[in-house]
Short mmCIF file of C-alpha atoms in Angstrom, two decimals:
data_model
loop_
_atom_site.label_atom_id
_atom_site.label_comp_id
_atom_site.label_asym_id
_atom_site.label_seq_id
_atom_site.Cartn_x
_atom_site.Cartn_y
_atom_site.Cartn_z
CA UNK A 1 15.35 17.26 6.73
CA UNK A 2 11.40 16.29 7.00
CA UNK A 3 9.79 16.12 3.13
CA UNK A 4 6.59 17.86 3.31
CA UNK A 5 3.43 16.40 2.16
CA UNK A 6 2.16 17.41 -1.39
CA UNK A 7 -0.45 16.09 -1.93
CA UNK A 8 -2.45 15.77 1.04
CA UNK A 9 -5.67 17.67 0.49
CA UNK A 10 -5.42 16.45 -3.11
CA UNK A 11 -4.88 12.55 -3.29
CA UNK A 12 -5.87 12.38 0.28
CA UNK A 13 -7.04 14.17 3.11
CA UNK A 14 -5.19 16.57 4.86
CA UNK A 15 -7.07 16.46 7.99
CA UNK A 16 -5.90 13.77 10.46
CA UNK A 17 -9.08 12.87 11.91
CA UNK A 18 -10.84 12.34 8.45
CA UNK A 19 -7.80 10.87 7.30
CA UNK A 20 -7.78 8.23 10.21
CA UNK A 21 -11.30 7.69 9.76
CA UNK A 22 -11.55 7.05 6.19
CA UNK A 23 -8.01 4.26 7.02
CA UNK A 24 -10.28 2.92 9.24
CA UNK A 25 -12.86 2.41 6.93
CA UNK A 26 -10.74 1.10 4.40
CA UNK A 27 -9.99 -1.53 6.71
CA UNK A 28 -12.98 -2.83 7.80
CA UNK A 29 -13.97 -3.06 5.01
CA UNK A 30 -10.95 -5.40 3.21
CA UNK A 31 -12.55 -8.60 2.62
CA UNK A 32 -9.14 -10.59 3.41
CA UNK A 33 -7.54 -11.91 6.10
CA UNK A 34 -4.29 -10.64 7.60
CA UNK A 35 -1.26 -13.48 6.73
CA UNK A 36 0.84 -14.91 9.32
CA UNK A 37 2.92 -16.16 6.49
CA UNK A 38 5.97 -14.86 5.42
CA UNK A 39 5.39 -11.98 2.41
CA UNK A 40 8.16 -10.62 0.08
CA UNK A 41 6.02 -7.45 -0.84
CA UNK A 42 3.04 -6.22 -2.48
CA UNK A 43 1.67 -5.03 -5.92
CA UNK A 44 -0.45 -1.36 -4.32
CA UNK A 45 -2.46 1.50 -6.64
CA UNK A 46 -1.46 4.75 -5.90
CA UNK A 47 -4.64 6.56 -7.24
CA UNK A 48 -6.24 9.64 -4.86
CA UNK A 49 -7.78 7.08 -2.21
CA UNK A 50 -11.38 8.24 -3.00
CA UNK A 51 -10.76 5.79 -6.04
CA UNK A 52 -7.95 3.36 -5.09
CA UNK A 53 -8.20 3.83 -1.46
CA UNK A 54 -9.86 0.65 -0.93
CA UNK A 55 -8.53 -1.44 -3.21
CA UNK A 56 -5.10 -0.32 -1.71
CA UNK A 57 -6.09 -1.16 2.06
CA UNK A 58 -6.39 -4.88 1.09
CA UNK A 59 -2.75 -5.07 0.70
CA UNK A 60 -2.08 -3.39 4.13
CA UNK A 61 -4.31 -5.53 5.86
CA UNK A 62 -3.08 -8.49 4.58
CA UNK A 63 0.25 -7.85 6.18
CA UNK A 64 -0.58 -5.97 9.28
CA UNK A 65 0.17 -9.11 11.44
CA UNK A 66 3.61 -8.93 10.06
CA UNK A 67 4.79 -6.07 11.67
CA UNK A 68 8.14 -5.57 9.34
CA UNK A 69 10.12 -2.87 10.52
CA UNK A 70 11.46 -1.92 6.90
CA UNK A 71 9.70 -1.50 3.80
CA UNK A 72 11.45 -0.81 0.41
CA UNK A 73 9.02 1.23 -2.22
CA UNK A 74 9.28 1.30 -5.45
CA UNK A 75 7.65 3.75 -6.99
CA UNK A 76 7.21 5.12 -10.79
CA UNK A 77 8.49 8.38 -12.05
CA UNK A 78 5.42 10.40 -13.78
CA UNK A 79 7.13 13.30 -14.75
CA UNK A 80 10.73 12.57 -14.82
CA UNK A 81 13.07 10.19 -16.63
CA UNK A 82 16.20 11.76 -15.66
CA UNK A 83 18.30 8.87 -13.84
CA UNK A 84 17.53 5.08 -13.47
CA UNK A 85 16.61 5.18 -9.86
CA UNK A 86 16.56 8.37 -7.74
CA UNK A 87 16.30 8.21 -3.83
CA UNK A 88 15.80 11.19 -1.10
CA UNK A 89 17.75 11.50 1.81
CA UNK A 90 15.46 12.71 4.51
CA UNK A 91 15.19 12.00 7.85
CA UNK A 92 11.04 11.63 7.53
CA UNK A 93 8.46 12.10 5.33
CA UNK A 94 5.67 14.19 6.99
CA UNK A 95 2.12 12.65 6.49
CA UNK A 96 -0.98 14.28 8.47
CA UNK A 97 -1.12 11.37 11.06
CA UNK A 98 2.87 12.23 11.39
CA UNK A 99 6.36 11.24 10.13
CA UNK A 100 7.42 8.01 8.57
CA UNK A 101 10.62 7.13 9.43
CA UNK A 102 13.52 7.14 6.99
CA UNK A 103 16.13 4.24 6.82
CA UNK A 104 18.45 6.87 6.51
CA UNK A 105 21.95 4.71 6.86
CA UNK A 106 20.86 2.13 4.33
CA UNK A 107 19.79 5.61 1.92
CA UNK A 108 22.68 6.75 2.89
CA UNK A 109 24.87 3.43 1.17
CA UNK A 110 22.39 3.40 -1.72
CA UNK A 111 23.44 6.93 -2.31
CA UNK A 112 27.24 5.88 -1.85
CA UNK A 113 26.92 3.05 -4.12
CA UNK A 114 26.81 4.92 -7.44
CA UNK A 115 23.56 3.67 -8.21
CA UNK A 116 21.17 5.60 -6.82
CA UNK A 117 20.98 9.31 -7.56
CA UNK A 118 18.95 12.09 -5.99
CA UNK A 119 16.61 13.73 -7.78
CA UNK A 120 14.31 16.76 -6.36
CA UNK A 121 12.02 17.75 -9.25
CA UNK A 122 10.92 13.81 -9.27
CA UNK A 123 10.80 14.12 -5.44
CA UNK A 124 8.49 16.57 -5.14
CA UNK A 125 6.10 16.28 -8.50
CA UNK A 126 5.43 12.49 -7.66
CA UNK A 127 2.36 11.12 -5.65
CA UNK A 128 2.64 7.27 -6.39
CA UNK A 129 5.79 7.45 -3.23
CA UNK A 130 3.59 9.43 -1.12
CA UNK A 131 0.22 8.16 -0.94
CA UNK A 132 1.98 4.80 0.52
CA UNK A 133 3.02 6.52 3.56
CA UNK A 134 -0.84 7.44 5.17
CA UNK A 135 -1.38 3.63 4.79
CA UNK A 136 2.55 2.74 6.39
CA UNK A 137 1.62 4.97 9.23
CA UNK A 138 -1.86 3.81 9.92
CA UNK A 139 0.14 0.08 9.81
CA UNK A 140 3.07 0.64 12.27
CA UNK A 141 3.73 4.44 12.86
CA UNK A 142 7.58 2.69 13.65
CA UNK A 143 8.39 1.59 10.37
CA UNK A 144 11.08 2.80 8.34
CA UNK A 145 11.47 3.37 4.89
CA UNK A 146 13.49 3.50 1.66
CA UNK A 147 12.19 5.53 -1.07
CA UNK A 148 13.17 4.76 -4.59
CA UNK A 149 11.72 6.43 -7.68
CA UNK A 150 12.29 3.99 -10.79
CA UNK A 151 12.71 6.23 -13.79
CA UNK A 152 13.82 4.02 -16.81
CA UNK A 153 11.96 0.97 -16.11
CA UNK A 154 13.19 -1.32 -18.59
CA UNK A 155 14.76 -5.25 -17.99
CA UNK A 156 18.12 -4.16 -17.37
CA UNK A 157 17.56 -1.36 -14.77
CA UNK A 158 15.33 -4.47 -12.82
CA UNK A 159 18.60 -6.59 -12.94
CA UNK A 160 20.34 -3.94 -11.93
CA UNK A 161 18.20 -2.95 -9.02
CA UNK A 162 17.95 -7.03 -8.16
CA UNK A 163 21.47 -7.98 -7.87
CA UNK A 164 21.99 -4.86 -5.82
CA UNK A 165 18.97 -5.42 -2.87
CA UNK A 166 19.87 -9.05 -2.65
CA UNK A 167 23.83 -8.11 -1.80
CA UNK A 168 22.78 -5.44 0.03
CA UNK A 169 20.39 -7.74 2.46
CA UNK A 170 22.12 -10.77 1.94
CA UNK A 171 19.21 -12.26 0.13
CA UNK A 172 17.42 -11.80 4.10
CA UNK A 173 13.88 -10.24 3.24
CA UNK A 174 12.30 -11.47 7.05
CA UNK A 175 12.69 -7.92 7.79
CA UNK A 176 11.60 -6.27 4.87
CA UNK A 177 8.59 -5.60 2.71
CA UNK A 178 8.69 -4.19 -1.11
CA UNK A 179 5.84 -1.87 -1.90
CA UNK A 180 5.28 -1.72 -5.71
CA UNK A 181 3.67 1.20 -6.58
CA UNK A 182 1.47 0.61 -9.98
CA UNK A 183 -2.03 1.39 -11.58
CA UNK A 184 -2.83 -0.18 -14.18
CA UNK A 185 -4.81 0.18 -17.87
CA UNK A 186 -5.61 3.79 -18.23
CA UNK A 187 -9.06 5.74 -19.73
CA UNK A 188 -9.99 2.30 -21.38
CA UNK A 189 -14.12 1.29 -21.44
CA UNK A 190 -14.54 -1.14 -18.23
CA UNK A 191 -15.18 -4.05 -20.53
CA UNK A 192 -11.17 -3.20 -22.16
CA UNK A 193 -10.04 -2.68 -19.45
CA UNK A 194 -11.12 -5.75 -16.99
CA UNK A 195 -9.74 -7.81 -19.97
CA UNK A 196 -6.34 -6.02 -20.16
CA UNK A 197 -5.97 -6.04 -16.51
CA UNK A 198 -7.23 -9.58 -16.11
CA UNK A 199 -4.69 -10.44 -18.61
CA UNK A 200 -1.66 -9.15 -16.84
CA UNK A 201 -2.97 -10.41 -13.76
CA UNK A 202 -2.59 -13.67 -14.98
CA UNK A 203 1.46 -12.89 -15.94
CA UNK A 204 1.74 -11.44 -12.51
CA UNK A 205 0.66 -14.92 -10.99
CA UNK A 206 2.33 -17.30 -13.40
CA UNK A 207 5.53 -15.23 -13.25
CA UNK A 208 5.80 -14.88 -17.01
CA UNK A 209 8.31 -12.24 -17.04
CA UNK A 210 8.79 -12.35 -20.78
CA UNK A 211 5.50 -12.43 -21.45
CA UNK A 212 4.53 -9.37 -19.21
CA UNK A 213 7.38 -7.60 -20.75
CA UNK A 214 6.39 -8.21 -24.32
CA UNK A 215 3.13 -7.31 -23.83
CA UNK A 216 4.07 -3.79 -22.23
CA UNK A 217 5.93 -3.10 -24.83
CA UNK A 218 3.31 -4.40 -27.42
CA UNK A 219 0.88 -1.86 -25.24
CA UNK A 220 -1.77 -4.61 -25.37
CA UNK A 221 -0.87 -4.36 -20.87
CA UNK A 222 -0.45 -1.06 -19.37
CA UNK A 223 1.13 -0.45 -15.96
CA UNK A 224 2.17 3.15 -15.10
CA UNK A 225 4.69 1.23 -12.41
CA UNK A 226 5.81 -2.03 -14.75
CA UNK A 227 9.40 -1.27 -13.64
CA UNK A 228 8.62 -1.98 -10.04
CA UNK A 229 6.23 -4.82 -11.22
CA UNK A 230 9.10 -6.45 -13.19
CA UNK A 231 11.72 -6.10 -10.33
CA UNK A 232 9.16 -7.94 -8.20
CA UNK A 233 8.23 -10.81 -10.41
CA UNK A 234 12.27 -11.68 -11.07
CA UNK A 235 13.13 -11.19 -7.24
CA UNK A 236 10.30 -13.43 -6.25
CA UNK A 237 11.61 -16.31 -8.54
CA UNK A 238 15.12 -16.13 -7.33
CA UNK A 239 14.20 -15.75 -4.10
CA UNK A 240 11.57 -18.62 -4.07
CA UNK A 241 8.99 -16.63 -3.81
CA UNK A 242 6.25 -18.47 -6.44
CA UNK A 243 2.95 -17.37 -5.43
CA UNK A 244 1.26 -14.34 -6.12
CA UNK A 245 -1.91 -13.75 -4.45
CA UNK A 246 -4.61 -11.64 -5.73
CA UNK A 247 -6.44 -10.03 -2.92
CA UNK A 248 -8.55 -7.64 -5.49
CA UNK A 249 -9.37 -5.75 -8.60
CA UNK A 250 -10.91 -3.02 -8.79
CA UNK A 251 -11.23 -0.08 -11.90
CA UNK A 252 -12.44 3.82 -10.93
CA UNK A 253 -15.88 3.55 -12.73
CA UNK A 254 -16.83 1.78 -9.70
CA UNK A 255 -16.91 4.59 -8.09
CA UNK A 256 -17.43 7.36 -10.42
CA UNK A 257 -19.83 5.35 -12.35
CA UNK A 258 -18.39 6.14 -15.37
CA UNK A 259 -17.75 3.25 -17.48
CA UNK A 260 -16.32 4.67 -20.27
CA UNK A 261 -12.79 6.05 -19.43
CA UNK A 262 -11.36 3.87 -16.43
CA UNK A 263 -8.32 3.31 -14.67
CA UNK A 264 -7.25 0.00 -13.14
CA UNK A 265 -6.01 -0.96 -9.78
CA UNK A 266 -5.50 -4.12 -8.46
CA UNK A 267 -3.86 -5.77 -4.99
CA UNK A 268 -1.48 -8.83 -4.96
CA UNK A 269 0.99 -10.44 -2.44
CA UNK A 270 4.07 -11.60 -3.44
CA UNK A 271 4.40 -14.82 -1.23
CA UNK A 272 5.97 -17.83 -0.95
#
C-alpha cells in the first residue's frame, strides 16, 4: 500500500538529484534560524516549489533542530467536498528522494473513530498533501505521518477536529508537529494582495479567530486552506500556544514578474 507520487514532474521535480539540489538551495537560502524551542506546527504554501518553494523551506528550517518524529498535515480539499475530513491508509507515500512513513496505527484509530473517512478521488487529485512530503523527507527521512484532507472547513468541523487530536494525544504535542497546508489571496494585483495578506497575517498573530473567520467569509481574506488555519489558531490558544511567528511573505510575481494576477504564500510558526 505505497501512494504514488502525482505530481512530481509537475509541482516539483521528479528527478532526485535536481530535487535534492533545488531542497538544498531552498535551505541555504532561508534567512531564519532553526528553533530549539518547542513548536506546535506551522502555517506552509503548497504552490509548485518554483513559486512557493522558498517561501515554504523557511518553515522547515526553522524546525529542523526539532527532529519530531510525527507530523499531523492538514491539508485543503481542491476538488472535493465530499466528507469533513478524509484520511488514506497507506503504509508510505512515495516521493522521488523515497517513502515517507505512514503513522499507520494512529490512521488506523482515526479511521475507527467515525470521524475520519477515506476518500480516493480527493486522495489522488490533491497536491497541497503532497508537496509537504519532498520537504518532510529532505527534514528527517524517519518521520511519520498522518494525512488529513479537510473538506468542509467551517468553525464546527475545527472543533470537531480539536477536541478529537487533543484526546487522542492527551493534549502531549512534544512529539508532534501540525503542517497547515494554505496559500493565500489568489490572482489579486501585488499591491491587493500584500494588503489582504498582510491583513490576515495580522489575525494569524493576534489569534483573532472571529475576526479571521468573518473576514473569510466577508472574502475581504482569502486562504485556499482557512480550515487548517482555523484549527491551528484555536488549538494554539487552548494549548498555550500564543505566539505566532512570521518567518516570511512572499506572492508569485516575485518570481514570474508579473504583478498583476498573484498568489500569496506566507510562513509562520505556531509557538509558544
Amino acid at each position: 500500500m505505497i501512494r504514488k507520487a502525482q505530481f512530481s514532474g509537475t509541482f516539483y521535480p521528479d528527478d532526485p538529484k535536481e530535487l535534492r539540489k533545488m531542497l538544498e538551495y531552498f535551505y541555504n537560502n532561508a534567512d531564519v534560524e532553526a528553533t530549539s524551542e518547542d513548536c506546535l506546527g506551522l502555517i506552509i504554501p503548497h504552490a509548485g516549489y518554483v513559486f512557493s518553494g522558498q517561501t515554504a523551506a523557511y518553515s522547515f528550517k526553522y524546525i529542523s533542530k526539532l527532529k519530531k518524529r510525527k507530523a499531523v498535515i492538514i491539508a485543503p480539499s481542491h476538488h472535493c467536498m465530499n466528507i469533513n475530513f478524509s484520511i488514506s491508509d497507506y503504509e508510505s507515500y512515495e516521493t522521488p528522494l523515497g517513502q515517507v512513513k505512514v503513522d499507520v496505527k494512529a490512521v488506523q484509530e482515526f479511521l475507527n473513530s467515525g470521524l475520519f473517512f477515506k476518500d480516493q478521488k480527493a486522495d489522488m487529485t490533491e497536491h497541497s498533501l503532497e508537496v509537504m512530503l519532498p520537504f518532510l523527507y529532505f527534514l528527517n527521512p524517519e518521520i511519520e505521518i498522518i494525512p488529513i484532507l479537510f473538506e468542509i472547513p467551517n468553525r464546527e468541523n475545527s472543533n470537531t477536529l480539536i477536541n478529537y487530536l487533543i484526546n487522542y494525544y492527551k493534549s502531549d504535542f512534544s512529539d508532534v508537529v501540525f503542517i497547515i497546508s494554505s496559500d493565500l489571496s489568489h490572482y489579486h494585483s501585488s499591491s491587493i494582495a500584500k494588503q489582504m495578506d498582510l491583513q490576515l497575517i495580522h489575525w494569524i498573530q493576534s489569534l483573532e479567530t472571529e475576526r479571521f473567520l468573518k473576514e473569510i467569509y466577508d472574502q475581504t481574506i482569502e486562504a485556499c486552506g482557512f480550515g487548517g488555519i482555523l484549527f491551528i489558531m484555536e488549538l494554539a490558544k487552548q494549548t498555550g500556544y500564543q505566539h505566532p511567528l512570521l518567518l516570511k511573505y512572499s506572492h508569485s510575481g516575485e518570481i514570474n514578474h508579473r504583478n498583476d494576477q498573484v498568489v500569496g504564500y506566507v510562513s509562520i510558526a505556531i509557538n509558544r
